[in-house]
Short mmCIF file of C-alpha atoms in Angstrom, two decimals:
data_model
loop_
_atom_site.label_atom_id
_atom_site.label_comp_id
_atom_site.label_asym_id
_atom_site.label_seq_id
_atom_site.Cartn_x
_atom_site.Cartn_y
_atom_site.Cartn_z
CA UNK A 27 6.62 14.16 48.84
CA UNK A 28 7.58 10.45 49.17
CA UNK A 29 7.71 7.51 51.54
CA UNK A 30 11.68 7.10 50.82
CA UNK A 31 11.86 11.13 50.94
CA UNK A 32 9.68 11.38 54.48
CA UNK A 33 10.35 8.08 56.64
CA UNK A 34 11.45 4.39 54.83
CA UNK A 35 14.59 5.08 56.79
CA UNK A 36 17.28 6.68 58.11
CA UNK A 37 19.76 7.71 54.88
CA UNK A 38 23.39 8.42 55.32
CA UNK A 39 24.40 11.80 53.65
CA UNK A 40 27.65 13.62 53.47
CA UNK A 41 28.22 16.68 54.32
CA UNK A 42 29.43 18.91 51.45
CA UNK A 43 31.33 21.99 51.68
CA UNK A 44 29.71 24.45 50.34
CA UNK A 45 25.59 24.40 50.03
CA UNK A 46 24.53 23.64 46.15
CA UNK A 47 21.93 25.54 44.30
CA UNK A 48 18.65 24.69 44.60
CA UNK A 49 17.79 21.98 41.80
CA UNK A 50 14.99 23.83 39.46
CA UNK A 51 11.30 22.21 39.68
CA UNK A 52 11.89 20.34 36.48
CA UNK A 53 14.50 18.48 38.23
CA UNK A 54 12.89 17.46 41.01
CA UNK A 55 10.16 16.31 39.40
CA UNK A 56 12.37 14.02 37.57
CA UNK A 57 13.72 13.20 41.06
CA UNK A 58 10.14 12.25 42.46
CA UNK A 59 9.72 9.94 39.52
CA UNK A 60 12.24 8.02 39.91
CA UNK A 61 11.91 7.33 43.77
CA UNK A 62 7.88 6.70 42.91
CA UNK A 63 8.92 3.80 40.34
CA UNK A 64 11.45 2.56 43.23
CA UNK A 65 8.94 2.61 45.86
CA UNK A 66 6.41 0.30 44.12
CA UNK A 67 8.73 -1.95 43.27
CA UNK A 68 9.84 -2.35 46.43
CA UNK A 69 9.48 -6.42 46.78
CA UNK A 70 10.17 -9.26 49.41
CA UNK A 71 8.76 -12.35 47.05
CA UNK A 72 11.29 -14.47 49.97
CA UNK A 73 9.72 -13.12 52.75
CA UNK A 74 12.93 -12.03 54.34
CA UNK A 75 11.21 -9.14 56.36
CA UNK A 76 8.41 -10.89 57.67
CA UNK A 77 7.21 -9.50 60.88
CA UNK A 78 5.50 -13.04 62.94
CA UNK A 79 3.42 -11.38 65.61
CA UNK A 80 2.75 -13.50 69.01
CA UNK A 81 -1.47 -12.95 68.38
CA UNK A 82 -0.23 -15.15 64.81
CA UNK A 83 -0.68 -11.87 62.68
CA UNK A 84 2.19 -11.35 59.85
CA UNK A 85 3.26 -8.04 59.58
CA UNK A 86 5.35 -6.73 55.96
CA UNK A 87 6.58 -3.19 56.58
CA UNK A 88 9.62 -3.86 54.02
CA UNK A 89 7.82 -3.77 50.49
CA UNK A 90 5.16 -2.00 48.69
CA UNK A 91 2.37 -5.10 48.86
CA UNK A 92 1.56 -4.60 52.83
CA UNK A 93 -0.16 -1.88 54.93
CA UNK A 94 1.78 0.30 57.99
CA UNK A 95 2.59 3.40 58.54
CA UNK A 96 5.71 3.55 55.62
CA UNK A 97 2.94 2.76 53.01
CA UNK A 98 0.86 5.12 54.64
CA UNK A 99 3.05 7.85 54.08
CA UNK A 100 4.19 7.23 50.73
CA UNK A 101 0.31 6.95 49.47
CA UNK A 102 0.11 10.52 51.18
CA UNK A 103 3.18 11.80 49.16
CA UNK A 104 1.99 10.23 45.92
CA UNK A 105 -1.74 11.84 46.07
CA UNK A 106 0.09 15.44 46.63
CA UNK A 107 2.55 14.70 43.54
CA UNK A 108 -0.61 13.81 42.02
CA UNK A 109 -2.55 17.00 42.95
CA UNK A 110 0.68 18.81 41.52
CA UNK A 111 1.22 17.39 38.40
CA UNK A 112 -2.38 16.17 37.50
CA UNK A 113 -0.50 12.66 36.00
CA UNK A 114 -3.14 10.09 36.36
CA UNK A 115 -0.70 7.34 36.70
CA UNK A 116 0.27 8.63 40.20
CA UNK A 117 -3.77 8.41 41.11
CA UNK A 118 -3.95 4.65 39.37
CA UNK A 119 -0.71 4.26 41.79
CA UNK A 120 -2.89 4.77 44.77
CA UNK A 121 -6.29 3.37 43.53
CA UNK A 122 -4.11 0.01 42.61
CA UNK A 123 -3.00 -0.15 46.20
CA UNK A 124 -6.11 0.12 47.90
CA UNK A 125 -7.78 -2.10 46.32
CA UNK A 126 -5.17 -5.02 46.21
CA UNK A 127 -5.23 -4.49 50.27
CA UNK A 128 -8.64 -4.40 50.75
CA UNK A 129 -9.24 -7.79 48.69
CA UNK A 130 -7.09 -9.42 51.22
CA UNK A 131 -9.00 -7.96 53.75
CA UNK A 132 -7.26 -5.27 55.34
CA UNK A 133 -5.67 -4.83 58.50
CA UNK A 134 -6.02 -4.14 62.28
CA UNK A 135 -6.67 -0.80 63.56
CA UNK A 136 -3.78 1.07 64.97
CA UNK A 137 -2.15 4.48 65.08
CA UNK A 138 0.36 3.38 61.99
CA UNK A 139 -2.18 1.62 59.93
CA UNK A 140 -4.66 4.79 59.82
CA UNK A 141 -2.49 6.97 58.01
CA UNK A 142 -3.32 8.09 54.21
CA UNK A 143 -6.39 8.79 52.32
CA UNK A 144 -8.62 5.79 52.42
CA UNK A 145 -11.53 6.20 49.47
CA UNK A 146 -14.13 3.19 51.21
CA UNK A 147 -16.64 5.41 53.73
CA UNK A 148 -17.56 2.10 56.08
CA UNK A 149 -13.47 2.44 56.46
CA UNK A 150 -13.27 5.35 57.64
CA UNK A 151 -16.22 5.23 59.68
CA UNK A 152 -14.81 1.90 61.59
CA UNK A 153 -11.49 3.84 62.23
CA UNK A 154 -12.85 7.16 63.18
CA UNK A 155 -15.00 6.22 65.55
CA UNK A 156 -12.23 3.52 66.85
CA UNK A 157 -9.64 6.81 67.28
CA UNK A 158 -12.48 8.76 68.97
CA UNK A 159 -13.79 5.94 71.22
CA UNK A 160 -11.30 3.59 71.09
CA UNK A 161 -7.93 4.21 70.94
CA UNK A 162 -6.00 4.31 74.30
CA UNK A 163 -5.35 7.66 75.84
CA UNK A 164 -2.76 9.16 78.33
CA UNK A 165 -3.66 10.53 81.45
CA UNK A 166 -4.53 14.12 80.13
CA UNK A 167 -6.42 12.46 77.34
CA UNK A 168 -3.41 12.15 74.84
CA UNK A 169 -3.84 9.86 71.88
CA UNK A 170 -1.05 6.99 73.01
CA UNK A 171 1.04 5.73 70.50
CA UNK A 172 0.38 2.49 70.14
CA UNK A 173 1.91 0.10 67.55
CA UNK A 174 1.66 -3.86 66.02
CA UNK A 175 4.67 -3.96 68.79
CA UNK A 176 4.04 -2.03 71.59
CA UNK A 177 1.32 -0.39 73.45
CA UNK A 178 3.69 2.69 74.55
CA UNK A 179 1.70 3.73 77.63
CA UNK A 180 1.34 7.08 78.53
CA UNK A 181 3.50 8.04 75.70
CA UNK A 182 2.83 10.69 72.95
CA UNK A 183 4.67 10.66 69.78
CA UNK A 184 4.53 13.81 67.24
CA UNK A 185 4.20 10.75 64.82
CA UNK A 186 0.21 10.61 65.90
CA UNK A 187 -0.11 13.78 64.62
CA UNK A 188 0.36 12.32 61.26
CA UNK A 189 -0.49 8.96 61.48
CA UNK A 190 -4.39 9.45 63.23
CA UNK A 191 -4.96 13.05 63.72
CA UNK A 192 -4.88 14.49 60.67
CA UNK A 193 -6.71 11.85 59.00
CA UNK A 194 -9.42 12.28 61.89
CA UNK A 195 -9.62 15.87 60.47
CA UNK A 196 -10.11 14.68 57.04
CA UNK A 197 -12.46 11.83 57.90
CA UNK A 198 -14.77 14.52 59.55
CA UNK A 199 -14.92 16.14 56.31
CA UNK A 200 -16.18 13.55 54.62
CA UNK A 201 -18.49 12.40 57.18
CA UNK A 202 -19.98 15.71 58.59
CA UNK A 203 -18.41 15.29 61.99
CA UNK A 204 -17.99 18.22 64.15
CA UNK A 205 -16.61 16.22 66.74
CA UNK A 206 -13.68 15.00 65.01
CA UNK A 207 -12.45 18.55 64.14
CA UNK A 208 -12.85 19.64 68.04
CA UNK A 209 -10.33 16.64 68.98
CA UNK A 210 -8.01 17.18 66.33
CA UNK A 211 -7.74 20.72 67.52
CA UNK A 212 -7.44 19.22 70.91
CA UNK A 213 -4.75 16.78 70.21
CA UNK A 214 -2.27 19.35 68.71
CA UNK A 215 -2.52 21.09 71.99
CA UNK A 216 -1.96 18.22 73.95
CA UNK A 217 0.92 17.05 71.27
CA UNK A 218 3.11 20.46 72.31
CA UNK A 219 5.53 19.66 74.38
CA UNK A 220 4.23 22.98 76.49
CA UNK A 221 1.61 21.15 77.83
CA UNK A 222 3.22 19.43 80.68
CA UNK A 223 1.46 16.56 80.23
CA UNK A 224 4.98 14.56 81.13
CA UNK A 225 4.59 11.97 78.08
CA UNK A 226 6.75 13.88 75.53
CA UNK A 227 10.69 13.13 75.29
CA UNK A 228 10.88 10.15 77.24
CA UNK A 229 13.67 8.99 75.56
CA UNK A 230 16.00 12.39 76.58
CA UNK A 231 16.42 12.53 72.54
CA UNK A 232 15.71 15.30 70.09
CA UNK A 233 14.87 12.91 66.92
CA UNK A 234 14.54 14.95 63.65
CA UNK A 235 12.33 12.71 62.54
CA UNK A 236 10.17 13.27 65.19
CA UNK A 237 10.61 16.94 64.95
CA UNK A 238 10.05 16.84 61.10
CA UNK A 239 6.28 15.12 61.59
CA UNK A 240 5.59 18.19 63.54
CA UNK A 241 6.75 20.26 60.93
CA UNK A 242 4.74 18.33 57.79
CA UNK A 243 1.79 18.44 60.12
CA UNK A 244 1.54 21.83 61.51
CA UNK A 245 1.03 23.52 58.04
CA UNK A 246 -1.04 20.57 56.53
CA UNK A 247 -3.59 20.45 59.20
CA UNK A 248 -3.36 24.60 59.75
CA UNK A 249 -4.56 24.09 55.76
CA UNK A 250 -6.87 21.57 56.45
CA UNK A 251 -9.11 23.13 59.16
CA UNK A 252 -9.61 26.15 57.63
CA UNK A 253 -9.34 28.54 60.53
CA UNK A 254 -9.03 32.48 60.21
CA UNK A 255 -6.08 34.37 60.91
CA UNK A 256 -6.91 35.59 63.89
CA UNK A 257 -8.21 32.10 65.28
CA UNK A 258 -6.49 31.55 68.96
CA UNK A 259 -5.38 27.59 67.79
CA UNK A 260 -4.10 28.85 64.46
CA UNK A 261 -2.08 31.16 66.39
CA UNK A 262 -0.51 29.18 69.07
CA UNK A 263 0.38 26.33 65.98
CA UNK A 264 2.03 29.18 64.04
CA UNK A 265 3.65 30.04 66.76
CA UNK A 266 5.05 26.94 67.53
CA UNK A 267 6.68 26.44 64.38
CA UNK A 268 7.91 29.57 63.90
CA UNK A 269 9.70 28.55 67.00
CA UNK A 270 10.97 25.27 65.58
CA UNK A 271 11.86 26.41 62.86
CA UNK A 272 14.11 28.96 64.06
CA UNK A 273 15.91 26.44 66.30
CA UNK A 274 16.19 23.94 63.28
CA UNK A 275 17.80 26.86 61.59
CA UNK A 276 20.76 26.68 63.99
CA UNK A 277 21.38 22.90 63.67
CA UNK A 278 20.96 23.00 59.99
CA UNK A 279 24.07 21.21 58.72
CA UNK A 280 26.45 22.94 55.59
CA UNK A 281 25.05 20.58 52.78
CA UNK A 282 20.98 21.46 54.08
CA UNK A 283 20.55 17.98 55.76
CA UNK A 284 19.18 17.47 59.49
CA UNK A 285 21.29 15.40 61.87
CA UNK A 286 18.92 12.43 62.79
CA UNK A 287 19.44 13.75 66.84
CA UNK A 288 19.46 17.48 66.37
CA UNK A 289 20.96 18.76 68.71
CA UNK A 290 24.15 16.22 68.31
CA UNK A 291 26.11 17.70 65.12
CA UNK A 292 28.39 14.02 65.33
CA UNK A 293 25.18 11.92 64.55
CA UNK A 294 24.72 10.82 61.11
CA UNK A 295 22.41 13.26 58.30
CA UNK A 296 18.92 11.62 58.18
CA UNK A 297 17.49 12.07 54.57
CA UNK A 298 14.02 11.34 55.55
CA UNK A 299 13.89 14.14 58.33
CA UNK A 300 15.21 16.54 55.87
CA UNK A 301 13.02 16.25 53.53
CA UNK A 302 10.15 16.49 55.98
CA UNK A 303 11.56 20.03 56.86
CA UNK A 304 11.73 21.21 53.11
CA UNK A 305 7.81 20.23 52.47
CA UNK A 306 6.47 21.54 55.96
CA UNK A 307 8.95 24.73 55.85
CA UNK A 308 8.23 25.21 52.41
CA UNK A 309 4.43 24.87 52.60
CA UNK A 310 4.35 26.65 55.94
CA UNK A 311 6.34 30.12 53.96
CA UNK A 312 3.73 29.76 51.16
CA UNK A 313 0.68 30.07 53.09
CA UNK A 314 2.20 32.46 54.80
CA UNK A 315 2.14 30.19 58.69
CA UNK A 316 5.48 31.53 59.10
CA UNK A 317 7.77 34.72 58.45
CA UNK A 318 9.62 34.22 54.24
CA UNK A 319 13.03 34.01 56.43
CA UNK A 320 13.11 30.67 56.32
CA UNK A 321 12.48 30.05 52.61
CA UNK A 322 16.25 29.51 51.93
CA UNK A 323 16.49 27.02 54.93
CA UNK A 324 13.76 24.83 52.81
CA UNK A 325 15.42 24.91 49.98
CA UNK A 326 19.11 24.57 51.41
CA UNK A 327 17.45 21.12 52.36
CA UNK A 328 16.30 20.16 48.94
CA UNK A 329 19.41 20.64 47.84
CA UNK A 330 20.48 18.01 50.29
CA UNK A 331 18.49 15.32 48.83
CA UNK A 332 19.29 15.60 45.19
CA UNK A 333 21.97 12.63 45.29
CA UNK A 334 19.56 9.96 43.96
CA UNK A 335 20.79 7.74 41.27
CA UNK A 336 18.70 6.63 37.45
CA UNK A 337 16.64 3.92 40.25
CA UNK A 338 15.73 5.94 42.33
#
């Protein structure tokens, strides 16, 4: 799926009365298209959004032409409508990007900035050895969250997950690195909340967002590693969203949207959090991660997210 679709930012919906039909693949194809041409073109030639950071970096989250964690995630949803459709304009989409960032010389090394599927090996070997090594960890050996704006001690986000973790797993794939898989394994322990670890839900708020990184993740990296059915870690991940998923199943609103705090049906439906269900709850039915009652609750959210104009 897409940047807008996973995590640009938080979208008003209204509730409906009655849950549509799902749209048919066609459809959302066409839907995908359109929000791909919007996201490139996403532009701040004024430099409106400019980010001025007190070490003198310049940070440009807003548009297409910078590199965080927004542009991170959109890449990520362009390769997989890539692998599905085989157009090799969505590829030339991602190839462009890299290299336009990488002539201007790339970017510091954070949890945001690491996620998507960088192509240039001394790349990923800088940044997987700097997650590994590097990176700052919580007491229990968490991967903090740190940011261009904060250092978030002792604080685990499900956001890592995403944003270093997985593509720790994938760097080791490329690189031959045992290592990395053993830590990515180790993290998603750490990451659930079961742990006790005491740095999850420090701000006392059930964020679908948060919730739906967990949910994109757990099936992606379940797919990732490879591990057998019977595997203890594949298990206990299964487990876990089987688990969220039947709690998300009580909060789900009428139209198939997620409230942006879950648990609070008066705040506003979040657009990017629902979409983040569909693909994870989707993916997770398909491989079979989790029972095929929760197919309809996937696609009750697509339907959700079909109100997207001719620009996407």
């Amino acid at each position: 799926m897409l940047e807008y679709l996973f995590c640009v930012r938080p979208v008003l919906l209204l509730p409906w009365h009655r849950t549509p039909p799902t749209p048919r693949a066609s459809e959302i194809h066409r839907v995908i298209d359109l929000l791909i041409d919007n996201l490139i073109n996403i532009r701040d030639d004024k430099g409106e959004f400019l980010l001025h950071l007190k070490d003198g970096r310049t940070i440009q989250a807003k548009c297409w032409n910078g590199w965080e964690w927004t542009h991170g995630i959109g890449l990520y949803g362009v390769w997989k409508f890539y692998e599905i459709t085989g157009q090799a304009k969505y590829l030339k989409i991602i190839e462009d990007w890299f290299a336009e960032r990488f002539a201007e010389g790339g970017t510091t090394k954070n949890i945001n900035t690491m996620t998507g599927n960088l192509t240039y090996l001394p790349w990923l070997d800088a940044w997987g050895e700097w997650a590994m090594h590097e990176l700052p960890r919580t007491k229990y050996g968490g991967m903090q969250h740190i940011t261009y704006v904060a250092e978030n001690v002792q604080e685990l986000w499900d956001d890592t997950l995403m944003m270093t973790v997985m593509p720790l797993a994938k760097i080791r794939k490329l690189l031959n690195r045992p290592g990395y898989i053993a830590e990515a394994k180790r993290q998603c322990l750490i990451h659930n909340e079961g742990h006790g670890n005491g740095g999850h839900n420090f701000a006392d708020a059930r964020w679908a967002r948060g919730n739906s990184w967990c949910t994109i993740v757990i099936p992606e990296i379940l797919e990732l590693l490879e591990l057998e059915p019977n595997d203890a870690i594949r298990t206990h991940l299964c487990d876990t969203l089987e688990a969220q998923c039947e709690a998300l199943q009580q909060s789900q609103s009428v139209s198939g949207a997620g409230h942006t705090l879950i648990d609070d049906p008066d705040s506003y439906l979040e657009a990017s959090a629902t979409a983040g269900f569909a693909y994870g709850i989707l993916k997770a039915v398909r491989r079979r991660y989790i029972g095929s009652q929760y197919q309809a609750m996937g696609e009750k959210a697509i339907s959700a997210l079909k109100d997207v104009d001719e620009k996407g």
